[in-house]
mmCIF file of C-alpha atoms in Angstrom:
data_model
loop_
_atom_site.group_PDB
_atom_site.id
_atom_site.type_symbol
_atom_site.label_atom_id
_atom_site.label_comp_id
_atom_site.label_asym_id
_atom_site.label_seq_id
_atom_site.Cartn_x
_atom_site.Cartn_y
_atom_site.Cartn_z
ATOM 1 C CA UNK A 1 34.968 22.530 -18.303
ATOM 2 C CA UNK A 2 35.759 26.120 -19.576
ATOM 3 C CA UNK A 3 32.153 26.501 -21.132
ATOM 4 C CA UNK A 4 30.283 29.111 -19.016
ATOM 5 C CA UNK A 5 26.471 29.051 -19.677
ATOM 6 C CA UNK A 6 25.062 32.964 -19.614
ATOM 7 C CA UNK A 7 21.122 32.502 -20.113
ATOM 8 C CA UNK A 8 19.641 35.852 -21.302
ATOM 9 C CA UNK A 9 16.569 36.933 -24.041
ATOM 10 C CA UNK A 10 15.042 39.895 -25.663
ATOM 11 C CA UNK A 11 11.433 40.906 -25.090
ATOM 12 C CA UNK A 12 10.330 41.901 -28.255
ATOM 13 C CA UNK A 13 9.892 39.770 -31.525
ATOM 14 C CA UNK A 14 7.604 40.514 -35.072
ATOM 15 C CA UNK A 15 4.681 37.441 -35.146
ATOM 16 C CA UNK A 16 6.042 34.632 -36.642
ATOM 17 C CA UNK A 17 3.781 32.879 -39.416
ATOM 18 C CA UNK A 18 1.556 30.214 -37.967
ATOM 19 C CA UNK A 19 -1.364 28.152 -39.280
ATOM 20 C CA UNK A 20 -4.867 29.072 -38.182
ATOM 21 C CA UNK A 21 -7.897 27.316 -38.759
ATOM 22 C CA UNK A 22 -11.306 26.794 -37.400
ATOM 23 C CA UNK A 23 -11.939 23.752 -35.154
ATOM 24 C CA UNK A 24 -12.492 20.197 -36.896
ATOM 25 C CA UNK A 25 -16.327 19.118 -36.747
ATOM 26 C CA UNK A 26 -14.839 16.750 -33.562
ATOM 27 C CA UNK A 27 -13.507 19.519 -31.633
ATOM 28 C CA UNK A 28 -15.853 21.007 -29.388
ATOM 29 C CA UNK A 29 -16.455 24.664 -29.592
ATOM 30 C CA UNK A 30 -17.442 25.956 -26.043
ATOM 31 C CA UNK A 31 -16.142 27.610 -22.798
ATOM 32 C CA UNK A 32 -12.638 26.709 -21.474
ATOM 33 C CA UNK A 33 -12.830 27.454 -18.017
ATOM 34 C CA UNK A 34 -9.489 26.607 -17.760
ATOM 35 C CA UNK A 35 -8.081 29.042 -20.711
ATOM 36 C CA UNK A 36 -4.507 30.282 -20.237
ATOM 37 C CA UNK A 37 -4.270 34.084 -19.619
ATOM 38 C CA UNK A 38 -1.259 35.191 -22.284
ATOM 39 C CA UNK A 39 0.526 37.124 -19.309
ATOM 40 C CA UNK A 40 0.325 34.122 -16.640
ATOM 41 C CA UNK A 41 3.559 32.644 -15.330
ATOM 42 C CA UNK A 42 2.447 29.561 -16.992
ATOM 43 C CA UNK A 43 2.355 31.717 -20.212
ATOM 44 C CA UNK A 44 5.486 33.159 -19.848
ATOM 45 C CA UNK A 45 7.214 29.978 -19.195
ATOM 46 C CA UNK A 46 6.164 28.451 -22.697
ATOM 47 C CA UNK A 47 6.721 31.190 -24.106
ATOM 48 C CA UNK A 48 10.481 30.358 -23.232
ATOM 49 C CA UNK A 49 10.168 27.155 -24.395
ATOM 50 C CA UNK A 50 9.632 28.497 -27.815
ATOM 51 C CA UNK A 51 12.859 31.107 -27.122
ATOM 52 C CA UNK A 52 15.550 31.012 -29.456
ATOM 53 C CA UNK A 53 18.448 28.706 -27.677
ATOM 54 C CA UNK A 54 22.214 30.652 -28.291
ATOM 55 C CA UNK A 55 24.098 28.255 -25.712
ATOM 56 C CA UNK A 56 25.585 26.179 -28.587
ATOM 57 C CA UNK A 57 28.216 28.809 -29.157
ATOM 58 C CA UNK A 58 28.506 29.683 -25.461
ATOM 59 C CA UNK A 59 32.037 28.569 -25.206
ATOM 60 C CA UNK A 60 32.949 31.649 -27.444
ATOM 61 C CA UNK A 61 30.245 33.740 -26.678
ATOM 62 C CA UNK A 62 29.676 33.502 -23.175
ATOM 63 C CA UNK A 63 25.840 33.809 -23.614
ATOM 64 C CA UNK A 64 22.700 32.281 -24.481
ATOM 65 C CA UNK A 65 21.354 35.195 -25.395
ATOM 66 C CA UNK A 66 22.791 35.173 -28.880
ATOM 67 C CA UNK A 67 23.357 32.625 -31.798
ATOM 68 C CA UNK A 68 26.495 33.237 -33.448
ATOM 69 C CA UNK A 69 25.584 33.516 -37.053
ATOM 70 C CA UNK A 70 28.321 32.473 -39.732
ATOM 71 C CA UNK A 71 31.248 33.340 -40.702
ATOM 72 C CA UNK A 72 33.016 34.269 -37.359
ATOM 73 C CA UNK A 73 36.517 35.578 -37.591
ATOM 74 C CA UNK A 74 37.715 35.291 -34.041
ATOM 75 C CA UNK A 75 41.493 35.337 -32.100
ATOM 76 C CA UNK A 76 41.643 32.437 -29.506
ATOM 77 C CA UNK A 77 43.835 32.363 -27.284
ATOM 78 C CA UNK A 78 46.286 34.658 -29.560
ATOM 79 C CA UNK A 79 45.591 32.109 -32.976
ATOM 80 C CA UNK A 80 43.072 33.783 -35.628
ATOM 81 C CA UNK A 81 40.552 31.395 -36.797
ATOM 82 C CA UNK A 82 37.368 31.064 -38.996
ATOM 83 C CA UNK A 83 34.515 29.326 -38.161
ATOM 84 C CA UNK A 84 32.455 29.025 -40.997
ATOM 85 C CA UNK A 85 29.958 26.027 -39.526
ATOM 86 C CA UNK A 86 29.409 24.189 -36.522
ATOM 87 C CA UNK A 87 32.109 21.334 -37.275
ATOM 88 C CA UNK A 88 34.102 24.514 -37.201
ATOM 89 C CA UNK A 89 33.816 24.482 -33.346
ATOM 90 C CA UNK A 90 36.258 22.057 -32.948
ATOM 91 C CA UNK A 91 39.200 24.302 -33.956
ATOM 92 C CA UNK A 92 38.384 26.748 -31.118
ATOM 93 C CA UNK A 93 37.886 23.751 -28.973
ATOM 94 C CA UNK A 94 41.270 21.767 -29.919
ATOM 95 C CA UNK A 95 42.879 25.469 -29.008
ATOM 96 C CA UNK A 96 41.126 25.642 -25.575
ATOM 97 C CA UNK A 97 41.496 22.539 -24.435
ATOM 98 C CA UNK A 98 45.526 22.238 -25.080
ATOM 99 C CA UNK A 99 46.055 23.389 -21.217
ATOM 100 C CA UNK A 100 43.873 23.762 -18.224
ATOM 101 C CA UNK A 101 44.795 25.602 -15.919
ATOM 102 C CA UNK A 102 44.876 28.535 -18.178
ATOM 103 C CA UNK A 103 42.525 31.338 -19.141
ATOM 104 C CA UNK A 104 41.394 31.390 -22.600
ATOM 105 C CA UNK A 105 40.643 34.395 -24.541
ATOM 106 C CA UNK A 106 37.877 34.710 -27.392
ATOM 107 C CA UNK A 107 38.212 38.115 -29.514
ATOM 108 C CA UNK A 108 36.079 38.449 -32.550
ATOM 109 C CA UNK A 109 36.745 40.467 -35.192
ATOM 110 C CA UNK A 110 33.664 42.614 -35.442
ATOM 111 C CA UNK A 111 31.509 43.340 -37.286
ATOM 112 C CA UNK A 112 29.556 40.107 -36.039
ATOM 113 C CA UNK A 113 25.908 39.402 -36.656
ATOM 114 C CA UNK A 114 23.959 37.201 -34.153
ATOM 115 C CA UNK A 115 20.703 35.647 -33.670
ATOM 116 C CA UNK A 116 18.947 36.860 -30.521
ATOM 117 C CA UNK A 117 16.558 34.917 -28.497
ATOM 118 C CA UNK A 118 13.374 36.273 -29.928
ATOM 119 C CA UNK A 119 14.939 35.286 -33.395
ATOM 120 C CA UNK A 120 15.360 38.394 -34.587
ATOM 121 C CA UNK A 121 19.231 39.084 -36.304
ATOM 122 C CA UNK A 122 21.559 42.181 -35.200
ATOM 123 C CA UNK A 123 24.580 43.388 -35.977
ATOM 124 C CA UNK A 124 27.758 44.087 -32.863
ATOM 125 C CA UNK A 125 29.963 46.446 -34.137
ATOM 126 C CA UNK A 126 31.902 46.671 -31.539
ATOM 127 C CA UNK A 127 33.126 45.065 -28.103
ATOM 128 C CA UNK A 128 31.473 47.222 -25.677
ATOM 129 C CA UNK A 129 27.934 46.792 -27.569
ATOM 130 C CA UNK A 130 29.264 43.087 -27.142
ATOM 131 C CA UNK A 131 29.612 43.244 -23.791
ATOM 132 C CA UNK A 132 26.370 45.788 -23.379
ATOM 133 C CA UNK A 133 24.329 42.214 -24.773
ATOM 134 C CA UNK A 134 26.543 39.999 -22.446
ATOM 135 C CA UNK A 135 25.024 41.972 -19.670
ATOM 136 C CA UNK A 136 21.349 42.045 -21.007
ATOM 137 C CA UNK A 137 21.841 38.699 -21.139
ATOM 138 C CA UNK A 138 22.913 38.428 -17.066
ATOM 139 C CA UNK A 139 19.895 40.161 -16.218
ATOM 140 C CA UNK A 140 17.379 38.238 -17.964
ATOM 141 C CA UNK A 141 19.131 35.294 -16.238
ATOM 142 C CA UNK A 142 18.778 36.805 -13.321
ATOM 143 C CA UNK A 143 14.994 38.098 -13.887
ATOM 144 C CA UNK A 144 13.877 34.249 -15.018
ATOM 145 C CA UNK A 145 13.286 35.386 -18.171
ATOM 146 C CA UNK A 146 15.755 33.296 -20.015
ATOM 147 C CA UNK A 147 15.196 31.014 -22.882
ATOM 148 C CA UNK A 148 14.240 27.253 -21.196
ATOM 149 C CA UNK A 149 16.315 24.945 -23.140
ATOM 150 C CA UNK A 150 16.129 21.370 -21.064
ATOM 151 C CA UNK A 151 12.255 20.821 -21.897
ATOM 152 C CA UNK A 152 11.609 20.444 -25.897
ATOM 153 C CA UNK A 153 8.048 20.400 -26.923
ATOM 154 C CA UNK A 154 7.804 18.022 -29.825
ATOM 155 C CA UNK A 155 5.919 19.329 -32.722
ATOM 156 C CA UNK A 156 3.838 19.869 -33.936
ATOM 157 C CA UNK A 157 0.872 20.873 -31.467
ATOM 158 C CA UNK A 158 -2.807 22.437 -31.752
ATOM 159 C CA UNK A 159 -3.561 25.802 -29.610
ATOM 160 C CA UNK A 160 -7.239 26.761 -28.861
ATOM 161 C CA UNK A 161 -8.142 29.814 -28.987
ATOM 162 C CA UNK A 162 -10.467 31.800 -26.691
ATOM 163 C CA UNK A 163 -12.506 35.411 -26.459
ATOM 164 C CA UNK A 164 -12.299 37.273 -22.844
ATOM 165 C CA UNK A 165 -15.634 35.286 -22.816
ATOM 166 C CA UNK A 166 -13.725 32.035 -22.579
ATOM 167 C CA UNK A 167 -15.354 31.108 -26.159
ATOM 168 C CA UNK A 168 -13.303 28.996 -28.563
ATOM 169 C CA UNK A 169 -12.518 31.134 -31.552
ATOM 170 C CA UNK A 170 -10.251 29.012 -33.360
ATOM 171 C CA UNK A 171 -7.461 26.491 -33.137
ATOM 172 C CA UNK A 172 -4.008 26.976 -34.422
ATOM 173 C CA UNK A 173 -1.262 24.431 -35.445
ATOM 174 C CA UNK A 174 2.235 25.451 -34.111
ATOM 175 C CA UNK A 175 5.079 23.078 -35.752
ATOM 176 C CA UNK A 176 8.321 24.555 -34.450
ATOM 177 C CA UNK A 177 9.566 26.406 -31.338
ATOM 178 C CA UNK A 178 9.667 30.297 -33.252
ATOM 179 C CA UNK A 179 6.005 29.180 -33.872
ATOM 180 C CA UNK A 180 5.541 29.018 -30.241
ATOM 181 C CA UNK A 181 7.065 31.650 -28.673
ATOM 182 C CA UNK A 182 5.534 34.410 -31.535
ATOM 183 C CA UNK A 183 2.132 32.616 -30.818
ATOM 184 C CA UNK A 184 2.574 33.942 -27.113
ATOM 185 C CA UNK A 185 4.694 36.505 -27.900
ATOM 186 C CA UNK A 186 1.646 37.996 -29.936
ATOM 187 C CA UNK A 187 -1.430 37.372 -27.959
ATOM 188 C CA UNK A 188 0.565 39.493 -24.654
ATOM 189 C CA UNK A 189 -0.830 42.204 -27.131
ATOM 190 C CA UNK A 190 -4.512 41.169 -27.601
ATOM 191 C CA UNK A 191 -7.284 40.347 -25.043
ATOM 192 C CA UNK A 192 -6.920 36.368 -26.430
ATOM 193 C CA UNK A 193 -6.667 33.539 -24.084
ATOM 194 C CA UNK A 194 -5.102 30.063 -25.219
ATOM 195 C CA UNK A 195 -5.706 26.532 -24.709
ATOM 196 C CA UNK A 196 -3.166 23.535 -25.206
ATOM 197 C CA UNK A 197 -4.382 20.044 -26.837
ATOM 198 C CA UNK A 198 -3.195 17.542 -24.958
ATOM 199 C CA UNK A 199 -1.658 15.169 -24.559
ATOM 200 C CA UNK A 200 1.788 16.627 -25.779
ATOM 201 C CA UNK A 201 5.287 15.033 -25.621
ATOM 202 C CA UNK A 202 8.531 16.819 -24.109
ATOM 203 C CA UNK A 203 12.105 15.402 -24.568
ATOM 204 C CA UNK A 204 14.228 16.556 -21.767
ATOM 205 C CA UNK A 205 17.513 17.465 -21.552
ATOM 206 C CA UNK A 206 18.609 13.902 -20.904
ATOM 207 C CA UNK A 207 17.100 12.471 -23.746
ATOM 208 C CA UNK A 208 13.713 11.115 -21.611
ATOM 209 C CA UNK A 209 10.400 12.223 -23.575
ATOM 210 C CA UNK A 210 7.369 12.135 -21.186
ATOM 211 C CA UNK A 211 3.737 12.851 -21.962
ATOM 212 C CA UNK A 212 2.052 15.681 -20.481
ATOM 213 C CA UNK A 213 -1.833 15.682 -20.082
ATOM 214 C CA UNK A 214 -2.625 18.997 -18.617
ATOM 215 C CA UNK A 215 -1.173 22.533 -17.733
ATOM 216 C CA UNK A 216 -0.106 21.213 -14.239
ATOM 217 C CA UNK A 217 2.075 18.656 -16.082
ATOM 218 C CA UNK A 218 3.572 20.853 -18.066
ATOM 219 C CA UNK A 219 4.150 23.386 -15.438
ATOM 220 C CA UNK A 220 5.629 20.724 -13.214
ATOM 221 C CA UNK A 221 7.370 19.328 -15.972
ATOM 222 C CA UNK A 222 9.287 22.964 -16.692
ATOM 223 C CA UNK A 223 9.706 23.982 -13.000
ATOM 224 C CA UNK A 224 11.593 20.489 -12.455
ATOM 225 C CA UNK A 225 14.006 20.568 -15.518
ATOM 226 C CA UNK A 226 15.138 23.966 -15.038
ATOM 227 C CA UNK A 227 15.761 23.149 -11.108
ATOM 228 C CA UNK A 228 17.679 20.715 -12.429
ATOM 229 C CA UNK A 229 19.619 22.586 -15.251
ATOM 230 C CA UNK A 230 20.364 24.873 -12.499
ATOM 231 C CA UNK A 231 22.319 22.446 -10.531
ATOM 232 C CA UNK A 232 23.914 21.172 -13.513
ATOM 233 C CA UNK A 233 25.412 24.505 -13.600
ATOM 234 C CA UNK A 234 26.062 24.574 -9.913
ATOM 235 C CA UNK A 235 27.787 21.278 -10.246
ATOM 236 C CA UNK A 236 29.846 22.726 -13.409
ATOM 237 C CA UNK A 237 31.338 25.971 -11.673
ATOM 238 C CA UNK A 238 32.449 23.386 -9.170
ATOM 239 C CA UNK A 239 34.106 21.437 -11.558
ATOM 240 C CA UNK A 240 36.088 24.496 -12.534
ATOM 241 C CA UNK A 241 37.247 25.053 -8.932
ATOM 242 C CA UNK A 242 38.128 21.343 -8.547
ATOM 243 C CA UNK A 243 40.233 21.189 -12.388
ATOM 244 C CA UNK A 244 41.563 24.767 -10.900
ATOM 245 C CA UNK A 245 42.807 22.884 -8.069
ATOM 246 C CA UNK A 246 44.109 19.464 -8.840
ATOM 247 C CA UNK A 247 46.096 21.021 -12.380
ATOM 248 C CA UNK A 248 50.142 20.985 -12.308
ATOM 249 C CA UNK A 249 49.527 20.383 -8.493
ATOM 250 C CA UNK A 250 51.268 16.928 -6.894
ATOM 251 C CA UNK A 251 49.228 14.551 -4.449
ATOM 252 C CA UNK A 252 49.714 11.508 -1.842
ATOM 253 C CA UNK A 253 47.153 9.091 -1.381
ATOM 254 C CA UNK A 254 45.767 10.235 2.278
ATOM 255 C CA UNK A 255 43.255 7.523 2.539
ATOM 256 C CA UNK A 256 41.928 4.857 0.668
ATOM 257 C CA UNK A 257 38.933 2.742 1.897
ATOM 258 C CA UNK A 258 37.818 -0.252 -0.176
ATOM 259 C CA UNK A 259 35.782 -3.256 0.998
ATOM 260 C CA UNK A 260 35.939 -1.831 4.248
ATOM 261 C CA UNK A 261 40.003 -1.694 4.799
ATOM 262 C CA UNK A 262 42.269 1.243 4.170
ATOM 263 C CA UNK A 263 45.161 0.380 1.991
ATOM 264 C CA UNK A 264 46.508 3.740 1.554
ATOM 265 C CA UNK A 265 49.920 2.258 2.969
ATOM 266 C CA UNK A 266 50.205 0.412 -0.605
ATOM 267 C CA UNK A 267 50.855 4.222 -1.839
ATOM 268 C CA UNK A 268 52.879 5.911 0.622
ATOM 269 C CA UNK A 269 56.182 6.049 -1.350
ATOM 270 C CA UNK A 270 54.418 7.419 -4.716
ATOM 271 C CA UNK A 271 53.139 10.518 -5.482
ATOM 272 C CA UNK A 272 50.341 11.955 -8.283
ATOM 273 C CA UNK A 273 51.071 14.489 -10.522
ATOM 274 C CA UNK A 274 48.604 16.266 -12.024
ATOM 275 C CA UNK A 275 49.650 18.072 -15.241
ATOM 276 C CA UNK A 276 48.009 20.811 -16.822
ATOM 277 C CA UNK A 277 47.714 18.352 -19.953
ATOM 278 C CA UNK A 278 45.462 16.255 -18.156
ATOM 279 C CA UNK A 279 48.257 13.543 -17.737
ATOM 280 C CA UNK A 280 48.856 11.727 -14.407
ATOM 281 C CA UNK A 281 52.125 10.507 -13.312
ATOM 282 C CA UNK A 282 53.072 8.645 -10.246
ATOM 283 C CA UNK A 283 56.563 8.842 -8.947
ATOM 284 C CA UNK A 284 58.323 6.837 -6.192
ATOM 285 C CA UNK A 285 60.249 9.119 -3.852
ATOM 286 C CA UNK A 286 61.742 6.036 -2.336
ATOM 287 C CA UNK A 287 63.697 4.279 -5.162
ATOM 288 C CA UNK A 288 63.771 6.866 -7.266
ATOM 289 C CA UNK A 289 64.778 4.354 -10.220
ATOM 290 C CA UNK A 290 61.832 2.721 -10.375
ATOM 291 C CA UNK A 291 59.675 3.818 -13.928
ATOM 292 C CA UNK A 292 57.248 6.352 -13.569
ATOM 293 C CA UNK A 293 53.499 5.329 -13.708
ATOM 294 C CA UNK A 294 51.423 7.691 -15.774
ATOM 295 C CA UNK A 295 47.998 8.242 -16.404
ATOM 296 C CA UNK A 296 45.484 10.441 -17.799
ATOM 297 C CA UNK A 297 42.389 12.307 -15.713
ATOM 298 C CA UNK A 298 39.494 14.554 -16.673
ATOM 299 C CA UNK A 299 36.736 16.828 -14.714
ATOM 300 C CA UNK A 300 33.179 16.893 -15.490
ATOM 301 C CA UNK A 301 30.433 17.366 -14.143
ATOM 302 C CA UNK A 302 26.559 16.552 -14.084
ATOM 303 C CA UNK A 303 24.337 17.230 -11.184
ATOM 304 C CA UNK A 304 27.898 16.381 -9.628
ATOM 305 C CA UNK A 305 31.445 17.001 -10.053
ATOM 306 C CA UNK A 306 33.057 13.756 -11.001
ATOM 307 C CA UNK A 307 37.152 13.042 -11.690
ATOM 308 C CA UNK A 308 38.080 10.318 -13.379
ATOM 309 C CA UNK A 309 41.179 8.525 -13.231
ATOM 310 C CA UNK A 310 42.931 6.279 -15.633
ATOM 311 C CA UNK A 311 46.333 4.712 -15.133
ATOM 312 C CA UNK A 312 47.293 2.779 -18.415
ATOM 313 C CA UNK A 313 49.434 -0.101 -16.872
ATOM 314 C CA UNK A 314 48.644 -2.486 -14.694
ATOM 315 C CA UNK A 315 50.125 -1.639 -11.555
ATOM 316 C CA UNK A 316 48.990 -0.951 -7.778
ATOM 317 C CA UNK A 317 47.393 2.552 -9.158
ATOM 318 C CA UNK A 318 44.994 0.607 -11.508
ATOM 319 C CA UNK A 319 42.625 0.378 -8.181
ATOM 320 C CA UNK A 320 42.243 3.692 -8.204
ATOM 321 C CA UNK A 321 41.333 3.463 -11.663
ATOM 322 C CA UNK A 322 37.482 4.811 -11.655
ATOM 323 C CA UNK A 323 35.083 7.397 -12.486
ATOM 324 C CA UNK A 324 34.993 9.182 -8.649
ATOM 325 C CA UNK A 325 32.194 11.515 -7.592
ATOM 326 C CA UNK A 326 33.821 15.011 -5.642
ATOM 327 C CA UNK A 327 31.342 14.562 -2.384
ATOM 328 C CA UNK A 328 33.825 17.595 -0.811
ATOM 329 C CA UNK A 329 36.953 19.856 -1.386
ATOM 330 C CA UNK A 330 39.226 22.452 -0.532
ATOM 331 C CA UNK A 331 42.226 23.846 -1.925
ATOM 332 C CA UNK A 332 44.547 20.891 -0.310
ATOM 333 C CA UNK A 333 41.769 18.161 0.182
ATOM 334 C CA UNK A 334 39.601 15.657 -1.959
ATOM 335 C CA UNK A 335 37.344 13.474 -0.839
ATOM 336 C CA UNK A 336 36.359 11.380 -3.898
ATOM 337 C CA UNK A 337 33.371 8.561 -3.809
ATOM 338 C CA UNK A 338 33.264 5.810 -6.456
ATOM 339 C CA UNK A 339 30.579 6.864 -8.928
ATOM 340 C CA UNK A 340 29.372 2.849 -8.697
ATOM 341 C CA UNK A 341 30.336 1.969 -5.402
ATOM 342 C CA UNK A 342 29.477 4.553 -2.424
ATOM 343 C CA UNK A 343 31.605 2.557 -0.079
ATOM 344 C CA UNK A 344 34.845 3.030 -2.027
ATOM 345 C CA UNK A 345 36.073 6.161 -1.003
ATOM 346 C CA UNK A 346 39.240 8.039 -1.566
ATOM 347 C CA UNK A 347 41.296 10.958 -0.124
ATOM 348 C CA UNK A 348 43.732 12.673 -1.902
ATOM 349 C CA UNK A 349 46.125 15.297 -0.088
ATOM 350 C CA UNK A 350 47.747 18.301 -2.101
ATOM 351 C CA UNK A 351 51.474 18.486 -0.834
#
């Protein structure tokens, strides 16, 4: 949960090779009414479809501005590693993840070079010019000129071209996302409009692909994935809060409603220990004699923040055993909902 997503981009990029061709004897050559201007909102947003996506890496970076390029020498957490490739990740990961509740450091070991969100390469020297991007980054974020990432546009796809007099001049064949965005990036400069061929197919973030038929489509389609990215992020900085809470902190079961009763009375001698391992382990303060009953527990988060709890015997705690949505919080109080069964709930009470 320690992965903070920065979205951020750079306005300016060279024009990226394309294919260009004259319509086919079935296309019609004519007016288009309905031509995209290159500076329209609609423009600009598929323009950041195309964008270079950095947030890969964000969980060393801390933006999605910039693609890490390799080799990266880099001190996590005080232990020097190399990353060298991708599978390379999982070192800094392994390092991260070894305690929650503390706050990991990423120094790299500069020079770095990185690949920005108009694809164009640069080299940090230093960490203030590191942070200097870190901030472009915030404000492009902030601006809604980021890079969209949860819409993919599946290539490749044919772009009419049109004269200010809305007269097709050409059609061009655009197989990748740099295609794309240097496509739009390039007419911003000219007095071109563009046309999409539809239909085109989009894979979203969760794997769905849907086919859009027309610019309102694809507008709708763009507007609704990145309202929903942003309350995947919403949901994640929650998740943060919630793993900052519950880790190396001890609990009693305050409440526990299932079919309708509330058993919490078959937990009142035990309490939950959260460890900043992610281990659970339930002790009984009456007969202290009795075996402890352990457990493990992680925080994530999707639209929602969601703890799940695993006890590995069979014992009273494997009812609580379950994969619980956070419906509220506060730094002594959880109110968790069963992620498959809203009328299960559970309350659990920081001592």
């Amino acid at each position: 949960m320690k992965t903070i997503k920065l979205l951020g981009v750079f306005a300016f990029i060279a024009l990226v090779g394309f294919t260009s061709c004259q319509s086919e004897e079935n296309e019609q050559i004519g007016i288009n009414p309905n031509a995209i201007t290159p500076t329209s909102e609609l423009a600009k947003k598929i323009k950041r479809t195309g964008m270079n996506d950095g947030a890969k890496d964000d969980f060393l970076d801390g933006n999605s501005c910039a693609e890490l390029i390799f080799p990266i020498v880099a001190t996590v957490n005080g232990l020097e590693i190399t990353i060298n490739n991708e599978a390379d990740y999982e070192l800094a990961v392994e390092i991260m993840d070894e305690f929650n509740d503390d706050d990991d450091t990423v120094a790299f070991n500069f020079p770095i070079t990185v690949k920005l969100s108009d694809y164009s390469e640069i080299v940090i020297s230093s960490q203030e010019e590191f942070e200097d991007l870190n901030q472009e980054c915030d404000n492009a974020s902030d601006n809604m000129e980021s890079a969209i990432s949860c819409a993919k546009v599946d290539f490749p796809i044919s772009i009419l071209t049109y004269d200010v007099n809305l007269e097709q001049t050409g059609t061009v064949v655009v197989e990748s996302e740099q295609q794309l965005y240097g496509f739009v990036d390039d007419l911003e400069e000219s007095d071109k409009l563009f046309s999409i061929k539809y239909p085109i197919t989009v894979t979203l973030s969760n794997g769905t692909s849907v086919q859009i038929n027309d610019d309102s489509e694809f507008e709708d389609a763009l507007e609704e994935c990145t309202a929903y990215e942003a309350e995947e992020e919403l949901a994640e900085e929650k998740a943060e809060e919630v793993e900052g809470i519950v880790s190396k902190a001890t609990f009693i079961v305050e409440s526990f409603v299932t079919g309708g009763v509330n058993i919490a009375e078959d937990f009142t001698e035990y309490t939950i220990e959260f460890t900043n391992e992610e281990k659970l382990i339930a002790r009984n303060t009456v007969n202290t004699a009795l075996e402890n009953i352990e457990g493990e527990y992680d925080v994530d988060s999707d639209t929602r923040v969601l703890l799940e709890l695993d006890f590995t015997n069979e014992t009273v705690f494997s009812a609580l055993n379950n994969e619980w949505v956070v419906t509220a919080y506060t730094s002594s109080l959880l109110t968790l909902q069963s992620k498959t069964d809203s009328s299960i709930i559970l309350e659990l009470k920081k001592l």
